Amino acid sequence: MKREKAKVKVIPLGGINEIGKNITAIEFKDDIVVIDCGLKFPDEDMFGIDIVIPDVSYLIKNKDKVRGIFLTHGHEDHIGALPYVLKQLNVPVYGTKLTIGLVETKLKEHGLLSTTELIRVKSRDVIKLNSVSVEFIKQTHSIADASAIAIHTPIGAVLHTGDFKIDYTPIDGEQTDFTRLAELGRKGVLLMLAESTNVERPGYSMSERTVGESFINLFGKAKGRIIVATFASNVHRMQQIITAAQIYGRKVAVSGRSMENVLQVAMELGYIDVGKDTLIGVDSINKYPQDKMVIITTGSQGEPMSALARMASSDHKKINILEGDTVIISASPIPGNEKLVSKVINSLFKKGANVIYEALADVHVSGHAFQEELKLMHTLVKPKYFMPVHGEYRHLKQHCDLAVKLGLPDKNAYIPENGEVIEVTRDGIRKNGTVVSGQVFVDGLGVGDVGNIVLRDRKHLSQDGILTVVVTIEKESGTVIAGPDIISRGFVYVRESEGLMDEARDIVKNVLKDCEERKITDWATLKSNMKDQLRSFLYERTKRKPMILPIIMEI
Amino acid sequence: MKREKAKVKVIPLGGINEIGKNITAIEFKDDIVVIDCGLKFPDEDMFGIDIVIPDVSYLIKNKDKVRGIFLTHGHEDHIGALPYVLKQLNVPVYGTKLTIGLVETKLKEHGLLSTTELIRVKSRDVIKLNSVSVEFIKQTHSIADASAIAIHTPIGAVLHTGDFKIDYTPIDGEQTDFTRLAELGRKGVLLMLAESTNVERPGYSMSERTVGESFINLFGKAKGRIIVATFASNVHRMQQIITAAQIYGRKVAVSGRSMENVLQVAMELGYIDVGKDTLIGVDSINKYPQDKMVIITTGSQGEPMSALARMASSDHKKINILEGDTVIISASPIPGNEKLVSKVINSLFKKGANVIYEALADVHVSGHAFQEELKLMHTLVKPKYFMPVHGEYRHLKQHCDLAVKLGLPDKNAYIPENGEVIEVTRDGIRKNGTVVSGQVFVDGLGVGDVGNIVLRDRKHLSQDGILTVVVTIEKESGTVIAGPDIISRGFVYVRESEGLMDEARDIVKNVLKDCEERKITDWATLKSNMKDQLRSFLYERTKRKPMILPIIMEI
C-alpha cells in the first residue's frame, strides 16, 4: 500500500492581495488551526458598506476539525471579524492577555462573551492539539502583546510571523524572542508565512521610543493645551504621551469611545501605568490651566465621526479647539485616508492651532518591519519554504524577491491567493485546489445581504441618479389611466431642467401610444422600450446615464 | 478734496484652500488682469462630476474691464477651465508658445478656436494695457515654457510666481530668469503671490535631469520592452525617455490620446526632438524585437480609462503586457489616487512585468519648489507684502510662517480666501469685501446644472439605495385602485429579503387604510406618513436609511 506523504495544508482565507481581513487556516490531518480573524475597511467603491469580513464557509463546513482561532495580536484587521465568525463557528479563541482583553470588549458589545471560550496564553506557551501543537512567540509591533505563532507538525514547524517590527527598545522592555526564533531556525522550519506591509521601504523602522522623545521635546515647547491623536490600540504610544505629560506636570484626559475602552482594558491589565492624579475626566478639562492639560483622542485617520474631526469642525460636545492649542497627529494616514486627514489638519490650522504631523516632526513610527528587519527574520528562521502574506500583490512579489536574494531557492517561495489550498510536504510546496473564499459585506445589521448587484446599483445611482417613470394602465384594454409621471433624484436640478423633463415625458407617451396601437400588453417589452428610448434621449442631451426605473401599475 | 489712495485689488477666484482651479483677478483702476483659468478634478464625494471649474460671475459682471487671461503655463489646473469661461467671457488669452499650443488643441475640441484671440508671448515680453503692464518672466516647472507674471502698476509691481521649481539644469537649458527677478526685487515688489504646493517638504527638489539619468540606467538593464507612464504634459520627461531610448537603439511608440496630442504639439513647436526613425506608430510595435521597443503612455495616476490601466487589465486594443516587460511609472500619485495607482501596479506585477515606481527608484521629481527653493524666491524678490496661493490652508499657513522666518513682518503676510477682495496700497494689505466665487460642476454636457441638492441625493443613493413606493388612488373617493408596489434598487438583495419587503408593503397599506378612514386626501401628508413609517421600520430592521420615494398617481 502506497502511503500518502504527510503534508500541511495552508489555506489563506483573507489578507492576500489586500490590506486587512487577515485569516489563515493551517491544516494537518484532522486538525485545523485558524490564525487571526480580521476585518477590512471598505474600498471607496463599496458604497454604504461598513466593514468587510472574510467568507469562512470552508471553516464552517469543516467545523469539527477547527481546534480554535489563534490571534497574533489585537488589531482590528486581525480580530475584527470575530463577532461575526463566532456566531457561525463557536470555537475556542486563544491569545495573549491584552489581545484577549480587547476581544472581550468586542464580544461583550455583540452579546457573545458568555458563549465564547477565551483562552489566555503567554509567550512560549504551547497548546497541544491532536496531531499538532501551537506555540506563541513574542514579537514587537505597534500594539503590546503581539506574537508570532508556530504550528508544530510531525513534518516540521510552520511559523506565521504575525505583524511585527524589530524594536530593540520597546516601551515594555519585551523584545522579540530572537532566541526562540533562532532555535526554531536551527531545528528547521518547514514553512514561514511573513507579513509584507513595508517590504518596499529600505532600511529599518525607528523604535517606538523615538516617538516618546519627540513628545517630550514638543511638550516642552507647547504653551497651551496639547491634544494628541493616535491609534486607540497603541497602548505604548498612549503610555508615552502620559509619561511626557507627567514630566511637565500636565493632566491627561481621554476623548473618543475606542480610546477610552482601550485605556480601561490596558490599565486593568497593567499595560498602562497612569500613576495617580494624572488622569481626569473630559468634563474636568476646563478646571485646569491650558498649559497643564493633555488630551489624548481618536481621529488620527481623519474619520469624520471621530473625536478629533468633531473638534476640528466645532462639533465636539465638550472640547473646542482654542487658539494656541498644540495638536499632534501621531499617525500616518492609511492609504485612502490622506484627504480626510488633510481636511482635519486644515480646519485645525484655521482655528489657530499649531498642528504637528508626520511631515513636520517625528511623531509616528511604523509598526511593520522594513526591508532590513524582514531580512533579519528570514535569516533567523531560515525556512525551507516561504509564503509572503498580508499585502497587495506588489508587496508579496517583492517579499519573494527579497527572500530569493537572501538565498532561498526560487521554487521554494510561493505567492498564494485567498482560497488556495497550498500543500507543503518535506519535498515541495504546491497548490492543490481551492476552497470557497471571498468577502462578506456588513451593512448596518445586514451581514451578506448586500452583494455585487446591490453595490453595482449603488454605484450607478451615485454617478447619475435615478429617473422613475410611473404609469397606470388598464390591463384589459391597455389604456393609460394615469401618468406617465417622471420623478428624478440625483440627476439634474429639476427646476432648471423642466424642458428636458417635459420632453422625456413626451418620449414615454409616444412609447405608450405606440404600444397601445400595436396592442402590446407585455409589460416587459413596454418597459424595455421606455428604458431604451429614454436612455438614448437623455444621453444625447446630457451625456449622462441615470438609472431608469419604469413602473407599470395595472388595474 | 480727499484723494483716495491708489490701490491694487487682488481677488482669488480659485486655487485657495484647494488644489487646482487656479484663477486670480488683479485689478487696478479700470483694468482687470486675470492670471490662469484652471480646472479642478472632483473630490470623491462629488459623485458623477467630471470636472470642477471656477465661478467667474465677478469677471462676467465686469467684462468691460477684463483685459485678458494671462497663463503661467499649460497644466490643466491653470488652463482647463478656459473652454467654459471663454464661452461667457470672450477676452484675449496670453501665454508662451507651448502654453498657447496646448490651449489651441483644447479650444479646437470645443469649437472655440476661431472666436478666441490667442496671443503668443516670450519671456520678458511686456504687454501694455491701460493703467498697468504685464510681464512674463521665465520659470522652470514640470512643463516647458512656464512663467511668473509681473503686473506693473503705478504703485508697484505684483509678482505671481506661477507654479515653479528651481532647476539649475533644465532639459531645455532655459533656467529661471534669476536676473530679472533680482532686478524686480531691487526696484521693489509691492506684493508677491507664490505657490505653496511643497512648502511642507524640507530641502531642495531634484533636477528633472536626474530622472533622465535613472532612465538611462534602467533602460540599460531592461531585457524586454520598456513601457513608461508619465504626465502627458511633461514634454521634458518625454524628451528624456526618447533620448534614453535612442541611446540603446530602441524605437518609441506613444499610446494615449492626451500623450499623442501633446507630442504632436511639442514636436511642431520644437519642444521635443525625436530625430528620425525613432518614432513609430502603436500599430507597428510588434514589428520590432521586444528589446528594441519603448512605449510612452498615459495612466501614471492609475486612471481607470487610461492606456496603462487598460494594458494592466488586458483591455487595451493594441498593447498587451508581456512577461519580462519593464514598466516605469514616472510620477507620484496625486493625493487621492494612491489606491488607483496601486491597483495598476498590482495587475502589472501579476502579468509578470517588472514594475518600477517612485518607492523603488528615482523615476520622478516634483515640479514644485521645496522649502529652500521657496526661500530663494522670497529672498530674490523681497516683496513688501506676501500672499501664499495654490494650496490647502495648511500649506498657505506654513508658507506664511516661512516668509515671516525670512524677515517679513507678520502683518505684511496675508492668507486669502477665494472670493475675497484684498486691497494693497503702499501702506498696507487688507480685506475689503468679497465677490461671488465658488465651484461650478461640469457633469457630461451640463455646466452648473448639478448643484448641492443633486449631489446630496447622489450621496444618499450611494449609501443605502432607494425604495420607490407607488400607489394609484381614485381622487374623489380616496380609494386605492392599484398598489402599493415597492421597488428597491441598491438597498438589499431582494430575493433574500422578500419577508422584509412584504412587511414594508403592509406598513404602507396600513398608512393608506388609516388615511382613507380619516379621509385624508392631502397627498403631501400621506406621502410624509409613508416616509416616516417606512424609514423607522427599515432603520430598526436593517440600520440603513435608503432614500424613500413615494409616488401617488391619481385617477
JSON list of C-alpha atoms in Angstrom, two decimals, chain A residues 17 42-44 47-48 200 335-336 338-339 342-343 345-346 349-350 357 359-360 392-395 397-398 443-446 448-450 453-454 457-458 461-466 468 470-472 481-483 485 487 489-493 496-497 540-544 547 549 551-555, chain B residues 17 42-44 47-48 200 335-336 338-339 342-343 345-346 349-350 357 359-360 392-395 397-398 443-446 448-450 453-454 457-458 461-466 468 470-472 481-483 485 487 489-493 496-497 540-544 547 549 551-555:
[
{"chain": "A", "resi": 17, "resn": "ASN", "atom": "CA", "xyz": [-3.76, 40.79, -2.31]},
{"chain": "A", "resi": 42, "resn": "PRO", "atom": "CA", "xyz": [-14.40, 49.02, 2.69]},
{"chain": "A", "resi": 43, "resn": "ASP", "atom": "CA", "xyz": [-12.83, 50.35, -0.50]},
{"chain": "A", "resi": 44, "resn": "GLU", "atom": "CA", "xyz": [-14.27, 53.62, -1.73]},
{"chain": "A", "resi": 47, "resn": "PHE", "atom": "CA", "xyz": [-20.80, 52.26, -1.23]},
{"chain": "A", "resi": 48, "resn": "GLY", "atom": "CA", "xyz": [-22.60, 52.12, 2.08]},
{"chain": "A", "resi": 200, "resn": "GLU", "atom": "CA", "xyz": [9.05, 48.45, -0.20]},
{"chain": "A", "resi": 335, "resn": "PRO", "atom": "CA", "xyz": [-3.69, 54.80, 2.07]},
{"chain": "A", "resi": 336, "resn": "GLY", "atom": "CA", "xyz": [-7.04, 56.23, 1.07]},
{"chain": "A", "resi": 338, "resn": "GLU", "atom": "CA", "xyz": [-4.95, 61.17, 3.04]},
{"chain": "A", "resi": 339, "resn": "LYS", "atom": "CA", "xyz": [-7.68, 63.63, 2.10]},
{"chain": "A", "resi": 342, "resn": "SER", "atom": "CA", "xyz": [-5.71, 66.76, 5.37]},
{"chain": "A", "resi": 343, "resn": "LYS", "atom": "CA", "xyz": [-9.18, 68.19, 5.85]},
{"chain": "A", "resi": 345, "resn": "ILE", "atom": "CA", "xyz": [-5.37, 69.45, 9.57]},
{"chain": "A", "resi": 346, "resn": "ASN", "atom": "CA", "xyz": [-6.66, 72.41, 7.55]},
{"chain": "A", "resi": 349, "resn": "PHE", "atom": "CA", "xyz": [-4.87, 75.33, 11.50]},
{"chain": "A", "resi": 350, "resn": "LYS", "atom": "CA", "xyz": [-7.79, 77.63, 10.67]},
{"chain": "A", "resi": 357, "resn": "TYR", "atom": "CA", "xyz": [2.12, 65.77, 11.95]},
{"chain": "A", "resi": 359, "resn": "ALA", "atom": "CA", "xyz": [5.57, 65.63, 7.54]},
{"chain": "A", "resi": 360, "resn": "LEU", "atom": "CA", "xyz": [6.77, 68.13, 10.14]},
{"chain": "A", "resi": 392, "resn": "GLU", "atom": "CA", "xyz": [-1.17, 43.60, -2.05]},
{"chain": "A", "resi": 393, "resn": "TYR", "atom": "CA", "xyz": [0.37, 41.63, -4.87]},
{"chain": "A", "resi": 394, "resn": "ARG", "atom": "CA", "xyz": [3.17, 44.19, -5.30]},
{"chain": "A", "resi": 395, "resn": "HIS", "atom": "CA", "xyz": [4.22, 43.62, -1.70]},
{"chain": "A", "resi": 397, "resn": "LYS", "atom": "CA", "xyz": [6.05, 39.79, -5.09]},
{"chain": "A", "resi": 398, "resn": "GLN", "atom": "CA", "xyz": [8.75, 41.98, -3.65]},
{"chain": "A", "resi": 443, "resn": "ASP", "atom": "CA", "xyz": [-24.01, 47.00, 6.07]},
{"chain": "A", "resi": 444, "resn": "GLY", "atom": "CA", "xyz": [-25.87, 48.08, 9.17]},
{"chain": "A", "resi": 445, "resn": "LEU", "atom": "CA", "xyz": [-27.42, 44.94, 10.66]},
{"chain": "A", "resi": 446, "resn": "GLY", "atom": "CA", "xyz": [-27.12, 43.02, 7.43]},
{"chain": "A", "resi": 448, "resn": "GLY", "atom": "CA", "xyz": [-24.02, 39.33, 3.48]},
{"chain": "A", "resi": 449, "resn": "ASP", "atom": "CA", "xyz": [-27.36, 40.68, 2.24]},
{"chain": "A", "resi": 450, "resn": "VAL", "atom": "CA", "xyz": [-25.59, 43.28, 0.12]},
{"chain": "A", "resi": 453, "resn": "ILE", "atom": "CA", "xyz": [-25.76, 43.65, -7.72]},
{"chain": "A", "resi": 454, "resn": "VAL", "atom": "CA", "xyz": [-26.72, 45.96, -4.90]},
{"chain": "A", "resi": 457, "resn": "ASP", "atom": "CA", "xyz": [-26.78, 49.70, -8.37]},
{"chain": "A", "resi": 458, "resn": "ARG", "atom": "CA", "xyz": [-25.45, 51.99, -5.64]},
{"chain": "A", "resi": 461, "resn": "LEU", "atom": "CA", "xyz": [-27.12, 55.69, -8.61]},
{"chain": "A", "resi": 462, "resn": "SER", "atom": "CA", "xyz": [-24.16, 57.64, -7.25]},
{"chain": "A", "resi": 463, "resn": "GLN", "atom": "CA", "xyz": [-22.96, 58.64, -10.70]},
{"chain": "A", "resi": 464, "resn": "ASP", "atom": "CA", "xyz": [-26.08, 59.99, -12.38]},
{"chain": "A", "resi": 465, "resn": "GLY", "atom": "CA", "xyz": [-29.01, 59.38, -10.06]},
{"chain": "A", "resi": 466, "resn": "ILE", "atom": "CA", "xyz": [-32.32, 57.79, -10.94]},
{"chain": "A", "resi": 468, "resn": "THR", "atom": "CA", "xyz": [-38.51, 56.80, -12.12]},
{"chain": "A", "resi": 470, "resn": "VAL", "atom": "CA", "xyz": [-44.70, 55.50, -13.45]},
{"chain": "A", "resi": 471, "resn": "VAL", "atom": "CA", "xyz": [-47.79, 54.80, -15.45]},
{"chain": "A", "resi": 472, "resn": "THR", "atom": "CA", "xyz": [-51.12, 53.19, -14.57]},
{"chain": "A", "resi": 481, "resn": "ILE", "atom": "CA", "xyz": [-55.32, 55.58, -16.92]},
{"chain": "A", "resi": 482, "resn": "ALA", "atom": "CA", "xyz": [-52.83, 57.80, -15.17]},
{"chain": "A", "resi": 483, "resn": "GLY", "atom": "CA", "xyz": [-49.37, 59.10, -15.88]},
{"chain": "A", "resi": 485, "resn": "ASP", "atom": "CA", "xyz": [-45.16, 60.63, -14.27]},
{"chain": "A", "resi": 487, "resn": "ILE", "atom": "CA", "xyz": [-39.62, 61.73, -10.93]},
{"chain": "A", "resi": 489, "resn": "ARG", "atom": "CA", "xyz": [-33.38, 62.15, -7.89]},
{"chain": "A", "resi": 490, "resn": "GLY", "atom": "CA", "xyz": [-29.69, 62.94, -8.21]},
{"chain": "A", "resi": 491, "resn": "PHE", "atom": "CA", "xyz": [-29.96, 63.50, -11.96]},
{"chain": "A", "resi": 492, "resn": "VAL", "atom": "CA", "xyz": [-30.45, 67.19, -12.69]},
{"chain": "A", "resi": 493, "resn": "TYR", "atom": "CA", "xyz": [-31.64, 70.19, -10.78]},
{"chain": "A", "resi": 496, "resn": "GLU", "atom": "CA", "xyz": [-33.66, 74.35, -14.23]},
{"chain": "A", "resi": 497, "resn": "SER", "atom": "CA", "xyz": [-34.40, 71.38, -16.43]},
{"chain": "A", "resi": 540, "resn": "GLU", "atom": "CA", "xyz": [-27.71, 62.63, -26.23]},
{"chain": "A", "resi": 541, "resn": "ARG", "atom": "CA", "xyz": [-28.95, 65.64, -24.32]},
{"chain": "A", "resi": 542, "resn": "THR", "atom": "CA", "xyz": [-26.84, 65.42, -21.15]},
{"chain": "A", "resi": 543, "resn": "LYS", "atom": "CA", "xyz": [-24.12, 62.79, -21.71]},
{"chain": "A", "resi": 544, "resn": "ARG", "atom": "CA", "xyz": [-25.39, 61.18, -18.51]},
{"chain": "A", "resi": 547, "resn": "MET", "atom": "CA", "xyz": [-30.71, 54.59, -13.76]},
{"chain": "A", "resi": 549, "resn": "LEU", "atom": "CA", "xyz": [-36.80, 52.59, -13.39]},
{"chain": "A", "resi": 551, "resn": "ILE", "atom": "CA", "xyz": [-43.01, 51.05, -13.07]},
{"chain": "A", "resi": 552, "resn": "ILE", "atom": "CA", "xyz": [-46.30, 49.94, -14.58]},
{"chain": "A", "resi": 553, "resn": "MET", "atom": "CA", "xyz": [-49.31, 49.62, -12.34]},
{"chain": "A", "resi": 554, "resn": "GLU", "atom": "CA", "xyz": [-52.15, 47.70, -13.80]},
{"chain": "A", "resi": 555, "resn": "ILE", "atom": "CA", "xyz": [-55.74, 47.93, -12.75]},
{"chain": "B", "resi": 17, "resn": "ASN", "atom": "CA", "xyz": [-7.73, 76.22, 0.19]},
{"chain": "B", "resi": 42, "resn": "PRO", "atom": "CA", "xyz": [-13.69, 66.39, -8.37]},
{"chain": "B", "resi": 43, "resn": "ASP", "atom": "CA", "xyz": [-13.36, 65.23, -4.77]},
{"chain": "B", "resi": 44, "resn": "GLU", "atom": "CA", "xyz": [-14.54, 61.70, -4.12]},
{"chain": "B", "resi": 47, "resn": "PHE", "atom": "CA", "xyz": [-20.42, 61.87, -7.31]},
{"chain": "B", "resi": 48, "resn": "GLY", "atom": "CA", "xyz": [-20.69, 61.79, -11.07]},
{"chain": "B", "resi": 200, "resn": "GLU", "atom": "CA", "xyz": [5.99, 71.11, 3.81]},
{"chain": "B", "resi": 335, "resn": "PRO", "atom": "CA", "xyz": [-3.32, 62.66, -3.19]},
{"chain": "B", "resi": 336, "resn": "GLY", "atom": "CA", "xyz": [-6.47, 60.60, -3.59]},
{"chain": "B", "resi": 338, "resn": "GLU", "atom": "CA", "xyz": [-2.89, 56.20, -4.33]},
{"chain": "B", "resi": 339, "resn": "LYS", "atom": "CA", "xyz": [-5.27, 53.24, -4.49]},
{"chain": "B", "resi": 342, "resn": "SER", "atom": "CA", "xyz": [-1.59, 50.65, -6.54]},
{"chain": "B", "resi": 343, "resn": "LYS", "atom": "CA", "xyz": [-4.24, 48.61, -8.33]},
{"chain": "B", "resi": 345, "resn": "ILE", "atom": "CA", "xyz": [0.91, 48.23, -10.14]},
{"chain": "B", "resi": 346, "resn": "ASN", "atom": "CA", "xyz": [-0.53, 45.01, -8.71]},
{"chain": "B", "resi": 349, "resn": "PHE", "atom": "CA", "xyz": [3.21, 42.62, -11.47]},
{"chain": "B", "resi": 350, "resn": "LYS", "atom": "CA", "xyz": [0.68, 39.79, -11.81]},
{"chain": "B", "resi": 357, "resn": "TYR", "atom": "CA", "xyz": [7.91, 53.29, -9.40]},
{"chain": "B", "resi": 359, "resn": "ALA", "atom": "CA", "xyz": [9.17, 53.91, -3.98]},
{"chain": "B", "resi": 360, "resn": "LEU", "atom": "CA", "xyz": [11.75, 51.76, -5.76]},
{"chain": "B", "resi": 392, "resn": "GLU", "atom": "CA", "xyz": [-4.78, 73.94, 1.14]},
{"chain": "B", "resi": 393, "resn": "TYR", "atom": "CA", "xyz": [-4.91, 76.05, 4.27]},
{"chain": "B", "resi": 394, "resn": "ARG", "atom": "CA", "xyz": [-2.12, 74.02, 5.89]},
{"chain": "B", "resi": 395, "resn": "HIS", "atom": "CA", "xyz": [0.19, 74.93, 3.01]},
{"chain": "B", "resi": 397, "resn": "LYS", "atom": "CA", "xyz": [-0.26, 78.89, 6.71]},
{"chain": "B", "resi": 398, "resn": "GLN", "atom": "CA", "xyz": [3.15, 77.28, 6.59]},
{"chain": "B", "resi": 443, "resn": "ASP", "atom": "CA", "xyz": [-21.25, 66.72, -15.50]},
{"chain": "B", "resi": 444, "resn": "GLY", "atom": "CA", "xyz": [-21.44, 65.44, -19.04]},
{"chain": "B", "resi": 445, "resn": "LEU", "atom": "CA", "xyz": [-22.78, 68.30, -21.14]},
{"chain": "B", "resi": 446, "resn": "GLY", "atom": "CA", "xyz": [-24.22, 70.10, -18.15]},
{"chain": "B", "resi": 448, "resn": "GLY", "atom": "CA", "xyz": [-23.75, 74.13, -13.42]},
{"chain": "B", "resi": 449, "resn": "ASP", "atom": "CA", "xyz": [-26.99, 72.14, -13.63]},
{"chain": "B", "resi": 450, "resn": "VAL", "atom": "CA", "xyz": [-25.81, 69.83, -10.87]},
{"chain": "B", "resi": 453, "resn": "ILE", "atom": "CA", "xyz": [-29.11, 69.11, -3.78]},
{"chain": "B", "resi": 454, "resn": "VAL", "atom": "CA", "xyz": [-28.37, 66.76, -6.65]},
{"chain": "B", "resi": 457, "resn": "ASP", "atom": "CA", "xyz": [-29.16, 62.94, -3.38]},
{"chain": "B", "resi": 458, "resn": "ARG", "atom": "CA", "xyz": [-26.42, 61.05, -5.20]},
{"chain": "B", "resi": 461, "resn": "LEU", "atom": "CA", "xyz": [-28.46, 57.00, -3.05]},
{"chain": "B", "resi": 462, "resn": "SER", "atom": "CA", "xyz": [-24.90, 55.68, -2.99]},
{"chain": "B", "resi": 463, "resn": "GLN", "atom": "CA", "xyz": [-25.08, 54.80, 0.69]},
{"chain": "B", "resi": 464, "resn": "ASP", "atom": "CA", "xyz": [-28.28, 52.80, 1.00]},
{"chain": "B", "resi": 465, "resn": "GLY", "atom": "CA", "xyz": [-30.05, 52.95, -2.34]},
{"chain": "B", "resi": 466, "resn": "ILE", "atom": "CA", "xyz": [-33.67, 53.84, -2.96]},
{"chain": "B", "resi": 468, "resn": "THR", "atom": "CA", "xyz": [-39.88, 53.59, -4.51]},
{"chain": "B", "resi": 470, "resn": "VAL", "atom": "CA", "xyz": [-46.17, 53.62, -5.90]},
{"chain": "B", "resi": 471, "resn": "VAL", "atom": "CA", "xyz": [-49.87, 53.65, -5.40]},
{"chain": "B", "resi": 472, "resn": "THR", "atom": "CA", "xyz": [-52.79, 54.64, -7.65]},
{"chain": "B", "resi": 481, "resn": "ILE", "atom": "CA", "xyz": [-57.05, 51.37, -7.16]},
{"chain": "B", "resi": 482, "resn": "ALA", "atom": "CA", "xyz": [-53.66, 49.75, -7.60]},
{"chain": "B", "resi": 483, "resn": "GLY", "atom": "CA", "xyz": [-50.64, 49.12, -5.47]},
{"chain": "B", "resi": 485, "resn": "ASP", "atom": "CA", "xyz": [-45.93, 48.47, -5.14]},
{"chain": "B", "resi": 487, "resn": "ILE", "atom": "CA", "xyz": [-39.43, 48.59, -5.86]},
{"chain": "B", "resi": 489, "resn": "ARG", "atom": "CA", "xyz": [-32.53, 49.48, -6.02]},
{"chain": "B", "resi": 490, "resn": "GLY", "atom": "CA", "xyz": [-29.23, 49.41, -4.17]},
{"chain": "B", "resi": 491, "resn": "PHE", "atom": "CA", "xyz": [-30.92, 48.65, -0.86]},
{"chain": "B", "resi": 492, "resn": "VAL", "atom": "CA", "xyz": [-30.98, 44.91, -0.24]},
{"chain": "B", "resi": 493, "resn": "TYR", "atom": "CA", "xyz": [-30.68, 41.80, -2.34]},
{"chain": "B", "resi": 496, "resn": "GLU", "atom": "CA", "xyz": [-33.10, 37.19, 0.15]},
{"chain": "B", "resi": 497, "resn": "SER", "atom": "CA", "xyz": [-35.22, 39.90, 1.70]},
{"chain": "B", "resi": 540, "resn": "GLU", "atom": "CA", "xyz": [-34.97, 49.36, 13.01]},
{"chain": "B", "resi": 541, "resn": "ARG", "atom": "CA", "xyz": [-34.70, 46.23, 10.92]},
{"chain": "B", "resi": 542, "resn": "THR", "atom": "CA", "xyz": [-31.56, 46.99, 8.89]},
{"chain": "B", "resi": 543, "resn": "LYS", "atom": "CA", "xyz": [-29.87, 50.04, 10.42]},
{"chain": "B", "resi": 544, "resn": "ARG", "atom": "CA", "xyz": [-29.98, 51.53, 6.91]},
{"chain": "B", "resi": 547, "resn": "MET", "atom": "CA", "xyz": [-34.00, 57.16, 0.13]},
{"chain": "B", "resi": 549, "resn": "LEU", "atom": "CA", "xyz": [-39.68, 57.99, -2.82]},
{"chain": "B", "resi": 551, "resn": "ILE", "atom": "CA", "xyz": [-45.36, 58.33, -5.74]},
{"chain": "B", "resi": 552, "resn": "ILE", "atom": "CA", "xyz": [-49.10, 58.72, -5.79]},
{"chain": "B", "resi": 553, "resn": "MET", "atom": "CA", "xyz": [-50.94, 58.55, -9.07]},
{"chain": "B", "resi": 554, "resn": "GLU", "atom": "CA", "xyz": [-54.42, 59.85, -9.00]},
{"chain": "B", "resi": 555, "resn": "ILE", "atom": "CA", "xyz": [-57.15, 58.98, -11.46]}
]
